[in-house]
mmCIF file of C-alpha atoms in Angstrom:
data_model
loop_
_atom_site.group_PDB
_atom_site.id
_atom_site.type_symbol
_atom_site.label_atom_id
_atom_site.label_comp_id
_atom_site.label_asym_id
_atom_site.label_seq_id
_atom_site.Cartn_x
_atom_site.Cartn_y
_atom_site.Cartn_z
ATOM 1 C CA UNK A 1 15.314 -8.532 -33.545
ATOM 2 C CA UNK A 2 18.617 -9.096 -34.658
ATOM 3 C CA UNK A 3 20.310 -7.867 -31.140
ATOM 4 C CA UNK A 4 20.383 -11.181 -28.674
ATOM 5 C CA UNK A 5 19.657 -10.415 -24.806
ATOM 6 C CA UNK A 6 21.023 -12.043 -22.184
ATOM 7 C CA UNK A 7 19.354 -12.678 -18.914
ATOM 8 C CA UNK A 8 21.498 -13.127 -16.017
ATOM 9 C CA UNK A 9 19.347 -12.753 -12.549
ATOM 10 C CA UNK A 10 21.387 -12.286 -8.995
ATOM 11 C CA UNK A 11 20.206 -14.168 -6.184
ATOM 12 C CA UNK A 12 18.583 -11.025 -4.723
ATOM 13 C CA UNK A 13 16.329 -10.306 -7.961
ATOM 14 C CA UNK A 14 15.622 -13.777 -8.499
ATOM 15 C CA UNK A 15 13.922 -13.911 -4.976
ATOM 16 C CA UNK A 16 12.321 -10.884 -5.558
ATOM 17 C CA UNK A 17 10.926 -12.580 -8.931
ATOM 18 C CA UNK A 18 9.993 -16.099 -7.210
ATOM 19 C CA UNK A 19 8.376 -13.734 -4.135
ATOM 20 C CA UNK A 20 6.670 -12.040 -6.643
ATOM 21 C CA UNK A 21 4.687 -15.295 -8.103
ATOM 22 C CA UNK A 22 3.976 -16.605 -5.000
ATOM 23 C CA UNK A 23 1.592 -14.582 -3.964
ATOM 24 C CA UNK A 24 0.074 -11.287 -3.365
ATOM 25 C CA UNK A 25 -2.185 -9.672 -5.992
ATOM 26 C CA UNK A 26 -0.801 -8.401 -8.929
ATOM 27 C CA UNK A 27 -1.254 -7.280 -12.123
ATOM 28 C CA UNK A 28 -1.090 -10.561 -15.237
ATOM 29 C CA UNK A 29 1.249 -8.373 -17.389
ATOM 30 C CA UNK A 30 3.708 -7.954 -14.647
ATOM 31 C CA UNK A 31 3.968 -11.735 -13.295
ATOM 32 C CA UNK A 32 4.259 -12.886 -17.018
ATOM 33 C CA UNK A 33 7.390 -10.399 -17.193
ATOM 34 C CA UNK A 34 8.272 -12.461 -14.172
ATOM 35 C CA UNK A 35 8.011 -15.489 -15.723
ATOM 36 C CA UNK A 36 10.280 -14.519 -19.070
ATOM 37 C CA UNK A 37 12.970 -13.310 -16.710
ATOM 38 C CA UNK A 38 13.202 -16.682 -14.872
ATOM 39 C CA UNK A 39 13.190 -18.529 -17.926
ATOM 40 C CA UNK A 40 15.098 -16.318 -19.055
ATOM 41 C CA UNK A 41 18.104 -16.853 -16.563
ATOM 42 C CA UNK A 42 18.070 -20.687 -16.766
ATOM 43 C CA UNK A 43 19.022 -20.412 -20.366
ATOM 44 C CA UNK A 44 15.640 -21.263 -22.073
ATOM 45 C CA UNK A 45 15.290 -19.945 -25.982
ATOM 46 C CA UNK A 46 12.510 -17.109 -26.692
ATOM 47 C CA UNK A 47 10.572 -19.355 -28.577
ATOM 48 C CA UNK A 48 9.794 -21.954 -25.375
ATOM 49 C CA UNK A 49 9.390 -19.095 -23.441
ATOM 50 C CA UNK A 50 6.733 -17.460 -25.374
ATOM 51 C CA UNK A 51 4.903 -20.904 -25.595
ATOM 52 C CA UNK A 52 5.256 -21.820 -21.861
ATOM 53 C CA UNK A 53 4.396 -18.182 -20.957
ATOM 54 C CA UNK A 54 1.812 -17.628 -23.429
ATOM 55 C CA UNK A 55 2.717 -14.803 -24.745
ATOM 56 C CA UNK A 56 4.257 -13.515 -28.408
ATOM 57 C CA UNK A 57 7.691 -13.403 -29.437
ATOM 58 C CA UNK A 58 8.158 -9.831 -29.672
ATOM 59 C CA UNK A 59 7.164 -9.677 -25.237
ATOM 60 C CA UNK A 60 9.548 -11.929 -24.393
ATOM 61 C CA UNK A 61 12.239 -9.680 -26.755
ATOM 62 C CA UNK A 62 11.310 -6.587 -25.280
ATOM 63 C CA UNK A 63 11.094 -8.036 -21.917
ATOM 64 C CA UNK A 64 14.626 -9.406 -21.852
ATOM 65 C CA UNK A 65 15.923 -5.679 -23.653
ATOM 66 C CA UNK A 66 14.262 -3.796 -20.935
ATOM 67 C CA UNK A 67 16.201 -6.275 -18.157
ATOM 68 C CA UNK A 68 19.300 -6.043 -20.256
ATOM 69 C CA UNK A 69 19.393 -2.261 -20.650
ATOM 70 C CA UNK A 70 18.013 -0.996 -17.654
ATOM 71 C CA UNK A 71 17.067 -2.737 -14.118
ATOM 72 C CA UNK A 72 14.607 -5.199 -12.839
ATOM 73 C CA UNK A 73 12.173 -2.520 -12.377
ATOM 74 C CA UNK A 74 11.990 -0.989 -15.536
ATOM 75 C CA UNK A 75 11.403 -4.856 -17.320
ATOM 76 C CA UNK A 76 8.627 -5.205 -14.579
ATOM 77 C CA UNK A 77 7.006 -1.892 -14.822
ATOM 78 C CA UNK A 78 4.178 -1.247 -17.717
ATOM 79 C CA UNK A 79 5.455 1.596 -20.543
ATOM 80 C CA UNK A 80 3.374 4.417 -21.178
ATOM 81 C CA UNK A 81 0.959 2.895 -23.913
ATOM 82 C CA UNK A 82 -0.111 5.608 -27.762
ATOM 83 C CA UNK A 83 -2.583 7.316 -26.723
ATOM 84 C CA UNK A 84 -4.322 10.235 -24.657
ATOM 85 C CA UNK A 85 -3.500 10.827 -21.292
ATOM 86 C CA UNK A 86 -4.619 9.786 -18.180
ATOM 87 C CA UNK A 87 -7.521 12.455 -17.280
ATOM 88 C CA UNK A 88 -7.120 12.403 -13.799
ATOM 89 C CA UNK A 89 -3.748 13.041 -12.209
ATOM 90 C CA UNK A 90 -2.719 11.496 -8.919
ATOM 91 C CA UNK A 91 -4.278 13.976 -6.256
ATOM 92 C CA UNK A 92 -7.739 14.149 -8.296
ATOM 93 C CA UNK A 93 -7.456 10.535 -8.223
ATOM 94 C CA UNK A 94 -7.144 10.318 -4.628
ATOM 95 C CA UNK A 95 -9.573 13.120 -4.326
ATOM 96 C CA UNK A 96 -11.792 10.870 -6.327
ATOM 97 C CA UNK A 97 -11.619 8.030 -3.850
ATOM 98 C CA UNK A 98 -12.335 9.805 -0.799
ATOM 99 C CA UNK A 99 -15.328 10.841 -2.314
ATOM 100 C CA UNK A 100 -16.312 7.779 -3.177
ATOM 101 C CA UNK A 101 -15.556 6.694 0.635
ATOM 102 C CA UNK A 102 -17.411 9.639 1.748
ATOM 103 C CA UNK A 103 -21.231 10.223 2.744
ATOM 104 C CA UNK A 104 -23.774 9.836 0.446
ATOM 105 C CA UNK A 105 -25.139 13.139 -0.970
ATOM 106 C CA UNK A 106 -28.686 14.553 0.487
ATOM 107 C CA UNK A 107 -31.649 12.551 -0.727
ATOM 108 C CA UNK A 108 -29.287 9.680 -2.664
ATOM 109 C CA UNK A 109 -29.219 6.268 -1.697
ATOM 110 C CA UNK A 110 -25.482 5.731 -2.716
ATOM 111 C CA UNK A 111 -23.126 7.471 -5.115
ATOM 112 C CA UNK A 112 -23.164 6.806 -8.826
ATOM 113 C CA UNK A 113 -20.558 7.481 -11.478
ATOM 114 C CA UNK A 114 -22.508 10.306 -12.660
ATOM 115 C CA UNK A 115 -22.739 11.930 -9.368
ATOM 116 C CA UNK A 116 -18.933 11.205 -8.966
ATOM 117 C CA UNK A 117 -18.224 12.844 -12.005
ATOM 118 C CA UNK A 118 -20.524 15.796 -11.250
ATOM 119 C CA UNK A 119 -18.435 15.859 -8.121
ATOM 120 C CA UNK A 120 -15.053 15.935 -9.839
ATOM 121 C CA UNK A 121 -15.977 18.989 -12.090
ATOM 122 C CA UNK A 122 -17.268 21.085 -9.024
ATOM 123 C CA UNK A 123 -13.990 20.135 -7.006
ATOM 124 C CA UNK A 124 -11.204 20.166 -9.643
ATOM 125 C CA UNK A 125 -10.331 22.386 -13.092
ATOM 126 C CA UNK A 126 -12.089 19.734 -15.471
ATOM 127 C CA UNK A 127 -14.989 21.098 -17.127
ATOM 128 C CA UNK A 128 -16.470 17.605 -17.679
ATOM 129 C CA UNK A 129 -15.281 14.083 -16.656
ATOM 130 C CA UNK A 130 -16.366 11.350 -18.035
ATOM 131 C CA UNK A 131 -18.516 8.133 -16.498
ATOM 132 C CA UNK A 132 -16.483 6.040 -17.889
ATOM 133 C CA UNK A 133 -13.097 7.773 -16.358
ATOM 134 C CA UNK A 134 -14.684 7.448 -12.825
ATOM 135 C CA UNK A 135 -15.612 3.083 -13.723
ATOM 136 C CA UNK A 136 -11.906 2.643 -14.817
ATOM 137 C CA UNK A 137 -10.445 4.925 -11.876
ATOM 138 C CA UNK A 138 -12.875 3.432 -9.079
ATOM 139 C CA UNK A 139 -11.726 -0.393 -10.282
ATOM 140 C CA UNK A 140 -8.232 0.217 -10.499
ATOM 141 C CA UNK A 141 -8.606 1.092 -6.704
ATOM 142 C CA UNK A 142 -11.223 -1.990 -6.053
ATOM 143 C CA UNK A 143 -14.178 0.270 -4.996
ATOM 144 C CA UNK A 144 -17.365 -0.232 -5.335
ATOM 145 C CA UNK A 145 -19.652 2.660 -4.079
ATOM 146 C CA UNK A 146 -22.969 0.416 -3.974
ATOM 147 C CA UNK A 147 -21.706 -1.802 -1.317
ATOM 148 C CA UNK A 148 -22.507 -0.888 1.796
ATOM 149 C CA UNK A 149 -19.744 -2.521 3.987
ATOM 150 C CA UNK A 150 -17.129 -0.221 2.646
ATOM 151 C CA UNK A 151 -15.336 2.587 5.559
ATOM 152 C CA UNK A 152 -16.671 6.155 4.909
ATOM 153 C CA UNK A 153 -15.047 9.443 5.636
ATOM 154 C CA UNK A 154 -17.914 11.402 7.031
ATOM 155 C CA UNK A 155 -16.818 14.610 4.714
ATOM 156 C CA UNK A 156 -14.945 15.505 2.255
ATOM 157 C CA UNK A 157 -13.848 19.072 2.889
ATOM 158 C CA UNK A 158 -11.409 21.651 1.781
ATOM 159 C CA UNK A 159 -9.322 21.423 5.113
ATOM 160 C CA UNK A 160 -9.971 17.251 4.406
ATOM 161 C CA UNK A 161 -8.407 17.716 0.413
ATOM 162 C CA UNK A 162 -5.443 20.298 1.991
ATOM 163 C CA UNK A 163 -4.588 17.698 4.613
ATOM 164 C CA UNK A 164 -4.788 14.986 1.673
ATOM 165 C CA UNK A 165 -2.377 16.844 -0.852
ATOM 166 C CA UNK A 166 0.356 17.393 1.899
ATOM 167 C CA UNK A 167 0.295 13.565 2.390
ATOM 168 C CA UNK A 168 0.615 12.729 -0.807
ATOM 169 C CA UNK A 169 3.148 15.322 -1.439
ATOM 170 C CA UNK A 170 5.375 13.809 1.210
ATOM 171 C CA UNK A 171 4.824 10.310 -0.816
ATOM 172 C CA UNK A 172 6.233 11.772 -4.005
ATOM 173 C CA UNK A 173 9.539 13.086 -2.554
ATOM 174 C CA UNK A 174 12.692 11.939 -3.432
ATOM 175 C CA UNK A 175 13.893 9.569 -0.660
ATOM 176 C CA UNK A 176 16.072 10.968 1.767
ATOM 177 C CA UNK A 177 17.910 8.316 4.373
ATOM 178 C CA UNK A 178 18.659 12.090 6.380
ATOM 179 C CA UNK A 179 14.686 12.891 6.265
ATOM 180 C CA UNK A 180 12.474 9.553 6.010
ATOM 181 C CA UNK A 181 9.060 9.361 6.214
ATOM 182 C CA UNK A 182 7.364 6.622 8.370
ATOM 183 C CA UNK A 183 3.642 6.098 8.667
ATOM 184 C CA UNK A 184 2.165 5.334 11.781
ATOM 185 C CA UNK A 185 -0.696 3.490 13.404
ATOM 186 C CA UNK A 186 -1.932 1.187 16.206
ATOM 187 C CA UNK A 187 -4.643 -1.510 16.224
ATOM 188 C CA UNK A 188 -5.797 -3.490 19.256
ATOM 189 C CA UNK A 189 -6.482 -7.277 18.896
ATOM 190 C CA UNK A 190 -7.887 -10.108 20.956
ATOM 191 C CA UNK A 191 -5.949 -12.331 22.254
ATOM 192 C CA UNK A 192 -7.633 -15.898 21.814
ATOM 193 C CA UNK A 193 -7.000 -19.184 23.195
ATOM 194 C CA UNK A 194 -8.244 -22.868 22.450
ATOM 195 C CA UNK A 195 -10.381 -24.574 25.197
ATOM 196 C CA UNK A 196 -9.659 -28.056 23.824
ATOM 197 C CA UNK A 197 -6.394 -29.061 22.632
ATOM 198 C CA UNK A 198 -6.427 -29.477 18.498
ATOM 199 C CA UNK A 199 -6.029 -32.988 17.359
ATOM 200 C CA UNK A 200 -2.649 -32.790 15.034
ATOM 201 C CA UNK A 201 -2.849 -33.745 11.425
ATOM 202 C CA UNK A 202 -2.323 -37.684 10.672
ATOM 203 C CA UNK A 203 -2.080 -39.330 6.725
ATOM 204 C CA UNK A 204 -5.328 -39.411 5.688
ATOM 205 C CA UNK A 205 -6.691 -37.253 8.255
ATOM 206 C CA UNK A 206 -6.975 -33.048 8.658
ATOM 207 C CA UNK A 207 -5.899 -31.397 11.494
ATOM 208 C CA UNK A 208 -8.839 -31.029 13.577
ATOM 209 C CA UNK A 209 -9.911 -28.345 16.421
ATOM 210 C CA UNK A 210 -13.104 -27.328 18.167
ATOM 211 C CA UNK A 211 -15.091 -24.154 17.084
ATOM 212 C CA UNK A 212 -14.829 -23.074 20.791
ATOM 213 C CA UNK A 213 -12.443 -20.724 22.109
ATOM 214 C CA UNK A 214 -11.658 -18.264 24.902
ATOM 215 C CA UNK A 215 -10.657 -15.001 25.065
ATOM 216 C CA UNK A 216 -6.916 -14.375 26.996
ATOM 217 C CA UNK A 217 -7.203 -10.227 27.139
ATOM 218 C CA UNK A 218 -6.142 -8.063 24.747
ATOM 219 C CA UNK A 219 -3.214 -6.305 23.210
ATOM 220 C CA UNK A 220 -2.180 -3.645 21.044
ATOM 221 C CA UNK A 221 -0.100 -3.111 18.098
ATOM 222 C CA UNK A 222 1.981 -0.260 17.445
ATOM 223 C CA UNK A 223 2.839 -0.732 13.319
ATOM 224 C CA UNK A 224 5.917 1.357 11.489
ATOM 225 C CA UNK A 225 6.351 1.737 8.276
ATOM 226 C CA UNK A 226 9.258 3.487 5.781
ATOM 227 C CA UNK A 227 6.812 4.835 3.036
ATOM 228 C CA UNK A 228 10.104 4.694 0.365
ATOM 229 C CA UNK A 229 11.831 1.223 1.642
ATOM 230 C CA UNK A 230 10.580 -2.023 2.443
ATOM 231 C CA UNK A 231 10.829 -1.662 6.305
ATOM 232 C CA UNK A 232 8.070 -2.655 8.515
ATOM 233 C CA UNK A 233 8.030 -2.549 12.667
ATOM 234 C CA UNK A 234 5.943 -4.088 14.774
ATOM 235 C CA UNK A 235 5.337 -3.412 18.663
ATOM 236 C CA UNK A 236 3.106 -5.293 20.926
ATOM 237 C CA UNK A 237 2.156 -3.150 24.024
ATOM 238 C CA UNK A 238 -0.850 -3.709 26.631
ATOM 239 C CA UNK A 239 -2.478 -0.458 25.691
ATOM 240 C CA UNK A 240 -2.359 2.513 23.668
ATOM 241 C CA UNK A 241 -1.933 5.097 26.127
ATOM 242 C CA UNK A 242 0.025 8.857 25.708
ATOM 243 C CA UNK A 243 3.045 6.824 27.863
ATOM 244 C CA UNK A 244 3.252 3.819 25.037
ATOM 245 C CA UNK A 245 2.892 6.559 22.017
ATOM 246 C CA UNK A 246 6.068 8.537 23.745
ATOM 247 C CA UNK A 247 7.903 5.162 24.263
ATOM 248 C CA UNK A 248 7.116 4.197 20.367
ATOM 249 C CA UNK A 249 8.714 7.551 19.326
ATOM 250 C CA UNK A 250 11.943 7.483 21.080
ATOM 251 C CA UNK A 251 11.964 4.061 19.880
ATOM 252 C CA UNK A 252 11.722 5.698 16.123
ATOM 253 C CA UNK A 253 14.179 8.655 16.955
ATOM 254 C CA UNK A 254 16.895 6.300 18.788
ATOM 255 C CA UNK A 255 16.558 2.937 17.605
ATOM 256 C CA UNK A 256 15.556 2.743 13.962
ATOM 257 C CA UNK A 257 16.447 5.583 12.577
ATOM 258 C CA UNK A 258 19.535 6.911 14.730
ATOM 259 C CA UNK A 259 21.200 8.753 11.527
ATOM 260 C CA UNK A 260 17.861 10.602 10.405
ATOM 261 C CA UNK A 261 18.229 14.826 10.598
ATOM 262 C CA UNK A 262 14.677 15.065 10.986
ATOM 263 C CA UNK A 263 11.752 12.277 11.363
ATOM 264 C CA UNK A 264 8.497 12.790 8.733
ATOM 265 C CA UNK A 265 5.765 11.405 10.763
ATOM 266 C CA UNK A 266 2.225 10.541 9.135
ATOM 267 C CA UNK A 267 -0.489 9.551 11.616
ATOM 268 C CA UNK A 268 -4.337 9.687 12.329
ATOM 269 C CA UNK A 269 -5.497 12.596 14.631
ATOM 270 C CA UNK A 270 -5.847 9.669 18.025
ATOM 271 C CA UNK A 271 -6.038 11.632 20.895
ATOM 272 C CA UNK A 272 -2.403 10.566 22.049
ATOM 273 C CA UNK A 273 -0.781 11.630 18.875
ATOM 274 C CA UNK A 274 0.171 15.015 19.450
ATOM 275 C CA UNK A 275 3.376 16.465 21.338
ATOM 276 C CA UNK A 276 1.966 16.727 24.412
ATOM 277 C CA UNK A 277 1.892 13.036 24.663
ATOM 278 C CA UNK A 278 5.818 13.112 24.947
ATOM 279 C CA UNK A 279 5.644 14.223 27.876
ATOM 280 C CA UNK A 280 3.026 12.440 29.795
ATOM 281 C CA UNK A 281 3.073 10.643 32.311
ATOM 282 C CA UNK A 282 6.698 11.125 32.557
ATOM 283 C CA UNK A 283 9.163 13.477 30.643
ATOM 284 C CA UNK A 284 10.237 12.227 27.523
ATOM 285 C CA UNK A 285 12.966 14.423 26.274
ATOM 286 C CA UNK A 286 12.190 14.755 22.756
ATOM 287 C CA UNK A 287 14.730 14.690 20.286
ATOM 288 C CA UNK A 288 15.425 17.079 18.106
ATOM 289 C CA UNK A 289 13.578 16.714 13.953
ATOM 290 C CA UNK A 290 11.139 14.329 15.292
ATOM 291 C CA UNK A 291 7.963 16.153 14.331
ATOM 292 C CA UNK A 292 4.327 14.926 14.260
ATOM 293 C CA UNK A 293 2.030 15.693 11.417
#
């Protein structure tokens, strides 16, 4: 460890590392890399770091050499670890999971990790996967097949897996400013309302409201979202009708993404999402490379 690494954040990736602690679940590894970097920056030696971190030496070193040499990312991210493979590769993992979310074989109270990996062989080119390979895979994606208040895909299919692996397909492209791909989906919500005005917060004393409340209608939510940026939109609408789908999509084609050659749409099958829609109840031209799928 004779080479010395020097840490110098920019004001944009030292947000992103304060955001990053703040909140939101994440993995201990990666906030501890977190932590290094901004203790890094402000000129503290490895040696406090390691102790106010709590890690070893050689972390914080490769940490900083990983910063140094190649990005933010790459310091964050965890490095392929000695060892065998993963046994499952990213569309049998999926495929795993919407089995797990799907219905309960014939005569079987719930799904088991035998059953799952039963499942896995019949479905995939494995000829054996292990229990222990489903545990690890089902509680890296938090599921827990004996609960019962968990959404379920009635079946898993082969036109279900074909529709899957074109999804996740489109996820693992390159990004493309000309060709983005934007999720879709709505949501409606109650509006509420208090009946008795809250008492405001005093010193000594919580902010205080009555359990009572009353309903003010409803609305719905129209939610984008760039699947390879950090871009979010949000529309409020009354309702969630083949006239408000049409408006949301010219709002896509000529609003945020004005530049895009051709729009890569991902959406439920709702009855309004489907061409037709853009033309109902009044003509929409569409624009040319938005497509629905």
């Amino acid at each position: 460890m004779n080479v010395r690494y020097r840490v110098e954040l920019s004001q944009t990736e030292r947000a992103e590392l304060t955001a990053l602690l703040s909140g939101g679940k994440h993995a201990a590894r990666k906030l501890k890399r977190a932590q290094i970097l901004l203790a890094a920056d402000v000129g503290a030696s490895d040696h406090d770091i390691a102790t106010s971190v709590g890690v070893g030496g050689s972390t914080v070193y490769r940490t900083k050499q990983r910063f140094v040499l190649g990005n933010l990312e790459a310091a964050l991210s965890e490095q392929p670890r000695p060892g065998a493979s993963r046994k499952l590769l990213g569309k049998e993992e999926a495929l795993l999971v919407a089995t797990a979310c799907s219905k309960r074989p014939e005569g079987r109270a719930r799904w088991t990790l035998e059953l799952l990996a039963g499942e896995l062989v019949r479905l995939t080119e494995h000829e054996s996967v292990s229990r222990e390979t489903v545990r690890r895979r089902l509680a890296e994606n938090d599921l827990k097949p004996w609960r019962k208040d968990m959404w379920c895909i009635p079946q898993v299919d082969g036109e279900y897996v074909a529709r899957m692996e074109d999804v996740l397909d489109l996820y693992a492209e390159e990004p493309d400013p000309k060709r983005p791909v934007v999720c879709f989906d709505e949501s409606p919500t109650q509006l509420l309302g208090e009946v008795r005005q809250p008492i405001p917060a005093e010193p000594g004393q919580l902010e205080r409201y009555d359990c009572e409340y009353k309903r003010n209608g409803t609305a719905n939510l129209f939610i984008f979202l760039d699947v390879h940026r950090p871009w979010r939109k949000v529309k409020v609408t009354n309702s969630r009708a083949a006239v408000d789908f049409a408006a949301c999509m010219r709002d896509l084609t000529d609003v945020h993404f004005p530049e895009a050659e051709r729009i890569r749409l991902v959406l439920d099958n709702l009855s309004t999402h489907f061409p037709g829609s853009l033309s109902k109840p009044s003509p929409l031209a569409k624009r040319d490379g938005c497509c629905a799928g």
